[in-house]
Amino acid sequence: MSLLSLLAALDDGSTSARAATENALDRAARHADLNALITIAADAARAAGDAADAERARGARGALLGVPFAHKDVFCTRDILSTAGSKMLANFVPPYSATIHDKLQAAGAVLIGKANMDEFAMGSSNEHSHFGAVRNPWDRSRVPGGSSGGSAALVAARVVPFATASDTGGSIRQPAALCGVTGIKPTYGRVSRYGMIAYASSLDQAGVIATSAHDAAIALNVIAGFDPRDPTSVDAPPIDIDGALAMSLAGLRIGRPRQWCGAGIDAGVANAIDAALAVYAAHGARIVDVDLPSSEHAIAAYYVIAPAEASSNLARFDGVRYGHRCANPKDLADLYTRSREEGFGHEVQKRILTGTYVLSAGYYDAYYHRALKVRRLIAEDFARVFNDVDVIAGPTSPSVAFKLGEKLADPVAMYLADINTVSVNLAGLPALSIPCGFSDGLPVGLQLCAPWWQESRLIGAAHAFQQVTDWHRAVPGGAA
Ligand code: GLN
């Protein structure tokens, strides 16, 4: 069931929160081969389902009262294992919860488990998890995308109606695209990062994956809002969902960046995007070609800035206070180095080394400082284009889901999976991905991006598309 239809069924009493919870747990077990969950919190979920039913019986109606969901395992949940997909945190049971978890609990949502992810959210295929790769529900020999691959796979397999996720360079939108579901990365600052295990703090943003834009908007409004515990969170008005649902496509100006549609985009993906834009045009939108010239340098700038911040953020994992500690350290230096060597996987170590290098005194100006200048140029490109258009549209990912193992030996090929998503994070903009067709039987995602704080415009444009198309209703063969 979609989130909306489940809420309706809970409201009219045709189902209970406990039944919805059992159903989610049951489906999680049936889809265990996806490897999408690191932790299943079955007992706590059943108790939360019962509590939601009791509250409903008393007449309460929380925004998500009784709705099962999963968290990407990057969010700290008090008394529940929170690993960030890493051996470093494979034993970490946090004494506190992320703000978004507190908000979801206050709204009555029922946590069924913690979703698998690339280690510390570094990756585009979910193959860099200490807990093993996640499989794509549409084809189990393929990746679900990353780093929020577990969240996207769970929603695609209809285990839960929504899941939380985080996006530093595409990790909500790219797996949503590869799994045929809807994922939204809000404006930087809309959602608190408190209790979200940090990767690259100037880029990280929490969001949600659901089966429709309307569902995603409902869940997003629950987790959004100012939080004094995150100094980068902003006191922005909530998303105007009613306004978004009423939005007309007539006259909407859609910019199609030439740089998002050029070489490197698979023909099957390009065709599905063209067909989706034709649907928009048929409903009165105006499609115009636009240029984002600096985006050609986005991958290079991102893979300097994100590792630089990661090298600093991950310095806290030293084997002393929490997380993995090596056995029998000889001395303090041995404790630090061996705990980190054993606790971090290969991709994470590579990023820490890269980040340390670009921040070093001799190379700071040549790499890190330069990347910051490119970042500014990228943001200015977007600002200029948004003088003329309301949203920007193009493929979320250059290809459909690729085979497990296909890009593991070629990190640059893996990084290029993010070619159309990273520039959005560098500029702090909101963007979403919606299913818009298939290529070789695998889902294709359309990315829409809007100016800062214009999530309602994004939701409106996505919802209008989902009113006249059925791509978001397609379910993978094994999901039923
Ligand atoms: N794939 C990108 C990376 O590896 C983005 C990941 C993310 O958004 N967390 O950094």
Coordinates of C-alpha atoms and ligand atoms in Angstrom, one line a residue:
M1 CA 0.0 0.0 0.0
S2 CA 1.1 3.5 -0.6
L3 CA 1.5 5.7 2.5
L4 CA -1.7 7.6 1.6
S5 CA -3.8 4.5 1.2
L6 CA -2.4 3.0 4.3
L7 CA -3.2 6.2 6.3
A8 CA -6.8 6.1 4.8
A9 CA -7.1 2.4 5.8
L10 CA -5.9 3.1 9.3
D11 CA -8.3 6.1 9.6
D12 CA -11.4 4.1 8.5
G13 CA -10.4 1.1 10.6
S14 CA -10.1 -1.4 7.7
T15 CA -6.5 -2.2 9.0
S16 CA -4.6 -1.7 12.2
A17 CA -1.1 -0.4 12.9
R18 CA -0.3 -3.9 14.3
A19 CA -1.4 -5.6 11.1
A20 CA 0.5 -3.1 8.9
T21 CA 3.6 -3.7 11.1
E22 CA 3.2 -7.5 10.8
N23 CA 2.8 -7.1 7.0
A24 CA 6.0 -5.1 6.8
L25 CA 7.9 -7.6 8.9
D26 CA 6.5 -10.4 6.9
R27 CA 7.5 -8.8 3.6
A28 CA 11.0 -8.0 5.0
A29 CA 11.4 -11.7 5.7
R30 CA 10.2 -12.7 2.3
H31 CA 12.6 -10.3 0.7
A32 CA 15.5 -11.2 2.9
D33 CA 17.6 -12.1 -0.1
L34 CA 17.7 -8.4 -1.1
N35 CA 20.0 -7.9 2.0
A36 CA 18.3 -4.5 2.4
L37 CA 18.1 -4.5 6.2
I38 CA 21.1 -4.6 8.6
T39 CA 18.9 -4.7 11.7
I40 CA 15.2 -5.7 12.1
A41 CA 13.6 -4.3 15.2
A42 CA 10.7 -6.7 15.3
D43 CA 9.7 -6.6 19.0
A44 CA 10.0 -2.9 19.2
A45 CA 8.0 -2.5 16.0
R46 CA 5.2 -4.7 17.3
A47 CA 5.1 -2.8 20.5
A48 CA 5.0 0.5 18.6
G49 CA 2.3 -0.8 16.3
D50 CA 0.2 -1.8 19.3
A51 CA 0.8 1.6 20.9
A52 CA -0.3 3.4 17.7
D53 CA -3.5 1.3 17.7
A54 CA -4.2 2.3 21.3
E55 CA -3.7 5.9 20.5
R56 CA -5.9 5.7 17.5
A57 CA -8.6 4.1 19.6
R58 CA -8.4 7.1 21.9
G59 CA -9.0 9.3 18.8
A60 CA -5.4 10.5 18.2
R61 CA -4.3 11.1 14.6
G62 CA -0.5 11.7 14.3
A63 CA 0.6 12.5 10.8
L64 CA 2.1 9.0 10.4
L65 CA 0.4 7.3 13.3
G66 CA 0.9 3.5 12.7
V67 CA 2.8 3.7 9.5
P68 CA 5.8 1.3 9.3
F69 CA 9.1 2.7 7.9
A70 CA 12.8 1.9 7.8
H71 CA 15.7 4.2 8.5
K72 CA 18.9 4.3 6.5
D73 CA 21.4 3.1 9.0
V74 CA 23.1 6.4 9.0
F75 CA 20.6 7.8 11.5
C76 CA 21.3 7.2 15.2
T77 CA 18.5 5.4 17.0
R78 CA 18.7 5.2 20.8
D79 CA 19.1 1.6 22.0
I80 CA 19.1 0.3 18.4
L81 CA 22.3 -0.7 16.6
S82 CA 23.4 2.1 14.2
T83 CA 26.3 1.1 12.0
A84 CA 26.5 3.5 9.0
G85 CA 27.3 0.3 7.1
S86 CA 30.7 0.1 8.7
K87 CA 32.7 -2.5 10.7
M88 CA 33.9 0.6 12.7
L89 CA 30.3 1.0 14.1
A90 CA 29.2 -2.7 13.9
N91 CA 28.8 -2.7 17.7
F92 CA 27.5 0.9 18.1
V93 CA 24.3 1.3 20.1
P94 CA 23.8 5.1 20.4
P95 CA 22.6 6.6 23.6
Y96 CA 20.6 9.2 21.7
S97 CA 18.5 9.5 18.6
A98 CA 18.7 11.7 15.5
T99 CA 16.3 14.6 15.5
I100 CA 14.4 13.1 12.5
H101 CA 13.9 9.9 14.5
D102 CA 12.4 11.9 17.4
K103 CA 10.1 13.7 14.9
L104 CA 9.0 10.4 13.3
Q105 CA 8.3 8.9 16.6
A106 CA 6.3 11.9 17.7
A107 CA 4.3 11.5 14.5
G108 CA 3.6 7.9 15.4
A109 CA 5.6 6.2 12.6
V110 CA 6.7 2.6 13.4
L111 CA 10.4 1.8 12.8
I112 CA 10.8 -1.8 11.5
G113 CA 14.5 -1.7 11.0
K114 CA 17.7 -0.1 9.8
A115 CA 18.5 -0.2 6.1
N116 CA 21.8 -1.3 4.5
M117 CA 23.9 1.4 2.9
D118 CA 27.4 2.0 1.5
E119 CA 29.9 2.4 4.4
F120 CA 29.6 6.0 5.7
A121 CA 27.4 6.7 2.7
M122 CA 30.4 6.5 0.3
G123 CA 29.3 4.8 -2.9
S124 CA 26.9 4.6 -5.7
S125 CA 26.1 0.9 -5.8
N126 CA 25.7 -0.2 -2.1
E127 CA 28.6 -2.6 -2.7
H128 CA 30.8 -0.8 -0.2
S129 CA 28.8 -2.1 2.9
H130 CA 30.5 -4.1 5.6
F131 CA 27.2 -6.0 5.7
G132 CA 27.4 -7.0 2.0
A133 CA 25.8 -5.7 -1.2
V134 CA 22.1 -5.0 -1.5
R135 CA 20.4 -6.4 -4.6
N136 CA 18.0 -4.6 -6.9
P137 CA 14.4 -6.0 -6.6
W138 CA 14.0 -5.6 -10.4
D139 CA 16.9 -7.8 -11.1
R140 CA 18.8 -9.5 -8.3
S141 CA 22.0 -9.7 -10.3
R142 CA 22.1 -5.8 -10.4
V143 CA 22.9 -3.1 -7.9
P144 CA 20.2 -1.0 -6.3
G145 CA 22.3 2.2 -6.5
G146 CA 23.8 3.9 -3.5
S147 CA 24.5 4.9 -1.0
S148 CA 20.8 4.6 0.2
G149 CA 20.4 1.2 -1.7
G150 CA 18.7 -0.5 1.2
S151 CA 16.1 2.2 1.6
A152 CA 15.3 2.3 -2.1
A153 CA 15.1 -1.5 -2.4
L154 CA 12.8 -1.8 0.6
V155 CA 10.4 0.8 -0.9
A156 CA 10.6 -0.7 -4.4
A157 CA 9.8 -4.2 -3.0
R158 CA 6.9 -2.6 -1.1
V159 CA 8.2 -3.7 2.3
V160 CA 7.6 -0.3 3.7
P161 CA 5.7 2.7 2.2
F162 CA 8.6 5.0 2.9
A163 CA 12.1 5.0 4.2
T164 CA 14.5 7.7 5.3
A165 CA 17.8 8.3 3.3
S166 CA 20.6 10.8 3.0
D167 CA 22.1 12.5 0.0
T168 CA 25.6 13.9 -0.2
G169 CA 26.1 13.7 -3.9
G170 CA 23.1 11.7 -5.1
S171 CA 22.5 9.0 -2.6
I172 CA 18.7 9.5 -2.4
R173 CA 18.0 10.3 -6.1
Q174 CA 20.3 7.7 -7.8
P175 CA 19.1 4.6 -5.9
A176 CA 15.5 5.9 -6.2
A177 CA 16.1 6.1 -10.0
L178 CA 17.7 2.6 -10.2
C179 CA 14.9 1.0 -8.1
G180 CA 11.9 2.8 -9.8
V181 CA 10.8 4.8 -6.8
T182 CA 10.5 8.5 -5.8
G183 CA 13.2 10.1 -3.8
I184 CA 13.6 13.7 -2.6
K185 CA 16.7 15.5 -1.4
P186 CA 15.5 18.8 0.2
T187 CA 17.3 22.1 0.2
Y188 CA 20.4 22.0 2.4
G189 CA 19.3 23.1 5.8
R190 CA 15.6 22.0 5.6
V191 CA 16.2 18.8 7.6
S192 CA 18.3 18.6 10.8
R193 CA 21.5 16.6 10.5
Y194 CA 21.7 16.1 14.3
G195 CA 22.3 12.4 14.9
M196 CA 22.9 11.7 11.2
I197 CA 26.4 10.1 11.0
A198 CA 28.4 12.7 9.1
Y199 CA 30.1 12.1 5.8
A200 CA 30.6 15.6 4.2
S201 CA 28.8 18.2 6.4
S202 CA 28.5 21.0 3.8
L203 CA 26.7 18.6 1.4
D204 CA 24.9 16.0 3.6
Q205 CA 21.1 16.3 3.6
A206 CA 18.5 13.9 4.9
G207 CA 15.3 13.1 2.9
V208 CA 12.9 10.4 2.0
I209 CA 12.2 7.7 -0.5
A210 CA 8.5 6.7 -1.1
T211 CA 6.4 5.4 -4.0
S212 CA 5.0 8.8 -5.0
A213 CA 5.8 12.5 -4.7
H214 CA 2.7 13.0 -2.6
D215 CA 3.7 10.3 -0.1
A216 CA 7.3 11.7 -0.1
A217 CA 6.0 15.2 0.7
I218 CA 4.0 13.9 3.7
A219 CA 7.0 12.2 5.2
L220 CA 9.3 15.0 4.4
N221 CA 7.1 17.5 6.2
V222 CA 7.4 15.4 9.3
I223 CA 11.2 15.3 9.4
A224 CA 11.8 18.9 8.2
G225 CA 12.1 22.0 10.4
F226 CA 14.5 24.0 12.4
D227 CA 16.6 22.2 15.1
P228 CA 18.7 24.2 17.5
R229 CA 21.0 21.2 17.7
D230 CA 22.0 21.6 14.0
P231 CA 23.5 25.1 13.4
T232 CA 23.0 24.7 9.7
S233 CA 19.3 23.9 9.9
V234 CA 16.9 26.7 8.8
D235 CA 13.6 27.8 10.1
A236 CA 11.8 27.5 6.7
P237 CA 8.0 27.3 6.3
P238 CA 6.8 23.6 5.7
I239 CA 6.2 22.4 2.2
D240 CA 2.8 23.6 1.0
I241 CA 1.4 20.2 0.0
D242 CA -2.1 21.4 -0.9
G243 CA -0.6 24.1 -3.1
A244 CA 1.7 21.6 -4.7
L245 CA -1.1 19.2 -5.5
A246 CA -3.1 22.0 -7.1
M247 CA -0.2 23.1 -9.3
S248 CA -0.8 23.2 -13.0
L249 CA 1.8 22.3 -15.6
A250 CA 0.5 25.0 -18.0
G251 CA 3.2 27.5 -18.5
L252 CA 5.7 25.8 -16.3
R253 CA 9.1 26.6 -17.7
I254 CA 11.4 23.5 -17.7
G255 CA 15.1 23.9 -18.4
R256 CA 16.9 21.0 -20.0
P257 CA 20.6 21.3 -19.4
R258 CA 22.6 20.3 -22.4
Q259 CA 25.3 19.1 -20.0
W260 CA 23.0 16.6 -18.4
C261 CA 21.9 15.0 -21.6
G262 CA 25.2 14.7 -23.5
A263 CA 27.7 12.0 -24.1
G264 CA 27.7 9.2 -21.5
I265 CA 24.0 9.0 -21.2
D266 CA 22.7 5.6 -22.4
A267 CA 20.3 5.8 -25.3
G268 CA 17.5 3.9 -23.5
V269 CA 17.7 6.4 -20.6
A270 CA 17.8 9.4 -23.0
N271 CA 14.7 8.1 -24.8
A272 CA 12.7 7.7 -21.6
I273 CA 13.7 11.2 -20.5
D274 CA 12.6 12.6 -23.9
A275 CA 9.3 10.8 -23.6
A276 CA 8.7 12.2 -20.1
L277 CA 9.5 15.7 -21.2
A278 CA 7.0 15.2 -24.0
V279 CA 4.4 14.4 -21.4
Y280 CA 5.2 17.7 -19.6
A281 CA 5.0 19.6 -22.9
A282 CA 1.7 17.9 -23.8
H283 CA 0.3 19.3 -20.5
G284 CA 1.4 22.8 -21.3
A285 CA 4.9 23.0 -19.9
R286 CA 7.5 24.8 -22.0
I287 CA 10.8 22.9 -22.5
V288 CA 13.8 25.1 -23.1
D289 CA 17.5 24.1 -23.5
V290 CA 19.8 25.7 -20.9
D291 CA 23.5 25.6 -20.1
L292 CA 25.3 24.7 -16.9
P293 CA 28.8 25.1 -18.2
S294 CA 30.6 24.5 -14.9
S295 CA 28.9 21.3 -14.2
E296 CA 31.5 19.6 -16.4
H297 CA 33.8 20.1 -13.4
A298 CA 31.3 19.0 -10.8
I299 CA 32.5 15.4 -10.3
A300 CA 36.1 16.6 -9.9
A301 CA 35.2 19.3 -7.4
Y302 CA 32.9 17.0 -5.5
Y303 CA 35.5 14.3 -5.2
V304 CA 37.9 16.8 -3.7
I305 CA 35.4 18.5 -1.3
A306 CA 33.6 15.5 0.0
P307 CA 36.7 13.4 0.8
A308 CA 38.3 16.5 2.5
E309 CA 35.3 16.9 4.8
A310 CA 35.1 13.1 5.3
S311 CA 38.8 13.0 6.4
S312 CA 38.0 15.5 9.1
N313 CA 34.6 14.0 10.1
L314 CA 36.0 10.5 10.4
A315 CA 39.0 11.5 12.5
R316 CA 36.7 10.9 15.5
F317 CA 36.8 7.2 15.0
D318 CA 39.9 6.5 16.9
G319 CA 39.1 3.3 18.8
V320 CA 39.0 5.1 22.1
R321 CA 35.4 6.1 23.1
Y322 CA 33.2 4.0 20.9
G323 CA 33.3 1.9 17.7
H324 CA 35.8 -0.8 16.7
R325 CA 39.0 -1.2 18.8
C326 CA 41.9 -3.4 17.8
A327 CA 42.9 -6.2 20.1
N328 CA 46.0 -5.8 22.3
P329 CA 47.3 -2.4 21.2
K330 CA 51.1 -2.0 21.8
D331 CA 50.7 1.7 22.5
L332 CA 48.5 4.7 21.7
A333 CA 49.6 5.1 18.1
D334 CA 49.1 1.4 17.5
L335 CA 45.6 1.7 19.0
Y336 CA 44.7 4.5 16.6
T337 CA 46.2 3.1 13.4
R338 CA 45.2 -0.5 13.8
S339 CA 41.6 0.3 14.9
R340 CA 41.2 2.5 11.9
E341 CA 42.9 0.1 9.5
E342 CA 40.7 -2.8 10.7
G343 CA 37.5 -0.7 11.2
F344 CA 37.3 1.2 7.8
G345 CA 36.8 -0.5 4.5
H346 CA 38.9 0.1 1.4
E347 CA 36.7 2.8 -0.2
V348 CA 36.5 4.8 3.1
Q349 CA 40.3 4.6 3.6
K350 CA 40.8 5.8 0.1
R351 CA 38.6 8.8 0.7
I352 CA 40.3 9.6 4.0
L353 CA 43.7 9.5 2.2
T354 CA 42.5 11.7 -0.6
G355 CA 40.9 14.1 1.7
T356 CA 44.0 14.4 3.9
Y357 CA 46.1 14.9 0.8
V358 CA 44.0 17.8 -0.7
L359 CA 43.9 19.5 2.7
S360 CA 47.6 19.3 3.3
A361 CA 49.6 22.5 3.5
G362 CA 51.3 21.9 0.1
Y363 CA 48.2 21.0 -1.9
Y364 CA 45.4 23.0 -0.2
D365 CA 45.5 25.8 -2.8
A366 CA 45.9 23.5 -5.8
Y367 CA 43.0 21.2 -4.9
Y368 CA 40.7 22.1 -2.0
H369 CA 40.7 25.9 -2.5
R370 CA 40.3 25.5 -6.2
A371 CA 37.4 23.0 -5.8
L372 CA 35.6 25.6 -3.6
K373 CA 35.9 28.1 -6.4
V374 CA 34.4 25.6 -8.9
R375 CA 31.7 25.0 -6.4
R376 CA 30.8 28.7 -6.4
L377 CA 30.8 28.8 -10.2
I378 CA 28.4 25.8 -10.3
A379 CA 26.0 27.5 -7.9
E380 CA 26.2 30.7 -10.0
D381 CA 25.3 28.6 -13.1
F382 CA 22.1 27.4 -11.4
A383 CA 21.2 30.9 -10.2
R384 CA 21.5 32.3 -13.7
V385 CA 19.4 29.5 -15.2
F386 CA 16.7 29.9 -12.6
N387 CA 16.2 33.5 -13.8
D388 CA 14.6 32.0 -16.9
V389 CA 13.1 28.6 -15.9
D390 CA 11.1 27.3 -12.9
V391 CA 12.6 23.8 -12.7
I392 CA 15.5 21.9 -14.4
A393 CA 15.0 18.4 -15.7
G394 CA 17.2 15.6 -17.0
P395 CA 18.3 12.0 -16.3
T396 CA 19.0 11.2 -12.6
S397 CA 21.5 8.6 -13.6
P398 CA 23.3 8.1 -16.9
S399 CA 22.4 4.4 -16.9
V400 CA 19.9 1.9 -15.5
A401 CA 21.0 -0.4 -12.7
F402 CA 24.3 -2.0 -13.5
K403 CA 25.5 -5.5 -12.7
L404 CA 26.9 -6.3 -9.2
G405 CA 30.7 -6.1 -9.5
E406 CA 30.6 -4.3 -12.8
K407 CA 32.1 -1.0 -11.7
L408 CA 34.0 -2.1 -8.5
A409 CA 37.4 -2.4 -10.2
D410 CA 37.0 1.1 -11.9
P411 CA 36.4 3.8 -9.3
V412 CA 36.1 6.5 -11.9
A413 CA 33.3 4.7 -13.7
M414 CA 31.6 4.4 -10.3
Y415 CA 32.0 8.1 -9.6
L416 CA 30.6 9.0 -13.0
A417 CA 27.3 7.4 -11.9
D418 CA 26.8 10.7 -10.0
I419 CA 27.5 13.0 -12.9
N420 CA 24.0 14.6 -12.9
T421 CA 23.4 14.6 -9.1
V422 CA 26.5 16.0 -7.4
S423 CA 26.2 19.5 -8.8
V424 CA 22.9 19.9 -7.0
N425 CA 24.5 19.2 -3.6
L426 CA 27.4 21.5 -4.4
A427 CA 24.8 24.3 -4.9
G428 CA 22.6 23.1 -1.9
L429 CA 19.5 22.9 -4.1
P430 CA 16.4 20.7 -3.7
A431 CA 15.9 17.9 -6.2
L432 CA 14.0 14.7 -6.6
S433 CA 13.9 11.7 -8.8
I434 CA 10.7 10.1 -10.1
P435 CA 10.3 6.9 -12.2
C436 CA 9.6 7.9 -15.9
G437 CA 9.9 4.7 -17.9
F438 CA 12.0 1.6 -18.5
S439 CA 15.1 0.7 -20.5
D440 CA 15.9 -3.0 -21.0
G441 CA 13.2 -3.8 -18.4
L442 CA 14.9 -1.6 -15.8
P443 CA 13.5 1.6 -14.3
V444 CA 14.7 5.1 -15.5
G445 CA 14.5 8.1 -13.2
L446 CA 13.8 11.7 -14.1
Q447 CA 15.5 14.3 -12.0
L448 CA 13.8 17.6 -11.3
C449 CA 15.6 20.4 -9.5
A450 CA 14.3 23.7 -8.3
P451 CA 15.6 26.9 -6.6
W452 CA 16.3 26.9 -2.9
W453 CA 13.3 26.2 -0.7
Q454 CA 11.0 25.5 -3.7
E455 CA 10.2 21.9 -2.7
S456 CA 6.5 22.5 -3.3
R457 CA 7.2 23.4 -6.9
L458 CA 9.1 20.1 -7.3
I459 CA 6.4 18.1 -5.6
G460 CA 3.8 19.8 -7.7
A461 CA 5.6 19.1 -10.9
A462 CA 6.3 15.5 -9.9
H463 CA 2.7 14.9 -8.7
A464 CA 1.2 16.3 -11.9
F465 CA 3.4 13.8 -13.9
Q466 CA 2.3 11.0 -11.6
Q467 CA -1.4 11.9 -12.1
V468 CA -1.1 11.2 -15.9
T469 CA 1.4 8.4 -15.9
D470 CA 1.7 5.0 -14.2
W471 CA 5.5 4.5 -14.0
H472 CA 5.5 5.0 -10.2
R473 CA 2.9 2.2 -9.8
A474 CA 5.0 -0.5 -11.5
V475 CA 6.3 -3.1 -9.0
P476 CA 9.2 -5.5 -9.5
G477 CA 8.1 -9.0 -10.4
G478 CA 9.1 -10.5 -7.0
A479 CA 7.4 -7.8 -4.9
A480 CA 3.9 -9.1 -4.8
Ligands
GLN1 N1 28.1 8.4 -4.7 C1 28.5 9.6 -4.0 C2 29.7 9.3 -3.1 O1 30.2 8.2 -3.1 C3 27.4 10.2 -3.3 C4 27.1 9.5 -2.0 C5 26.1 10.2 -1.2 O2 25.3 11.0 -1.7 N2 26.1 9.9 0.1 O3 30.2 10.2 -2.5

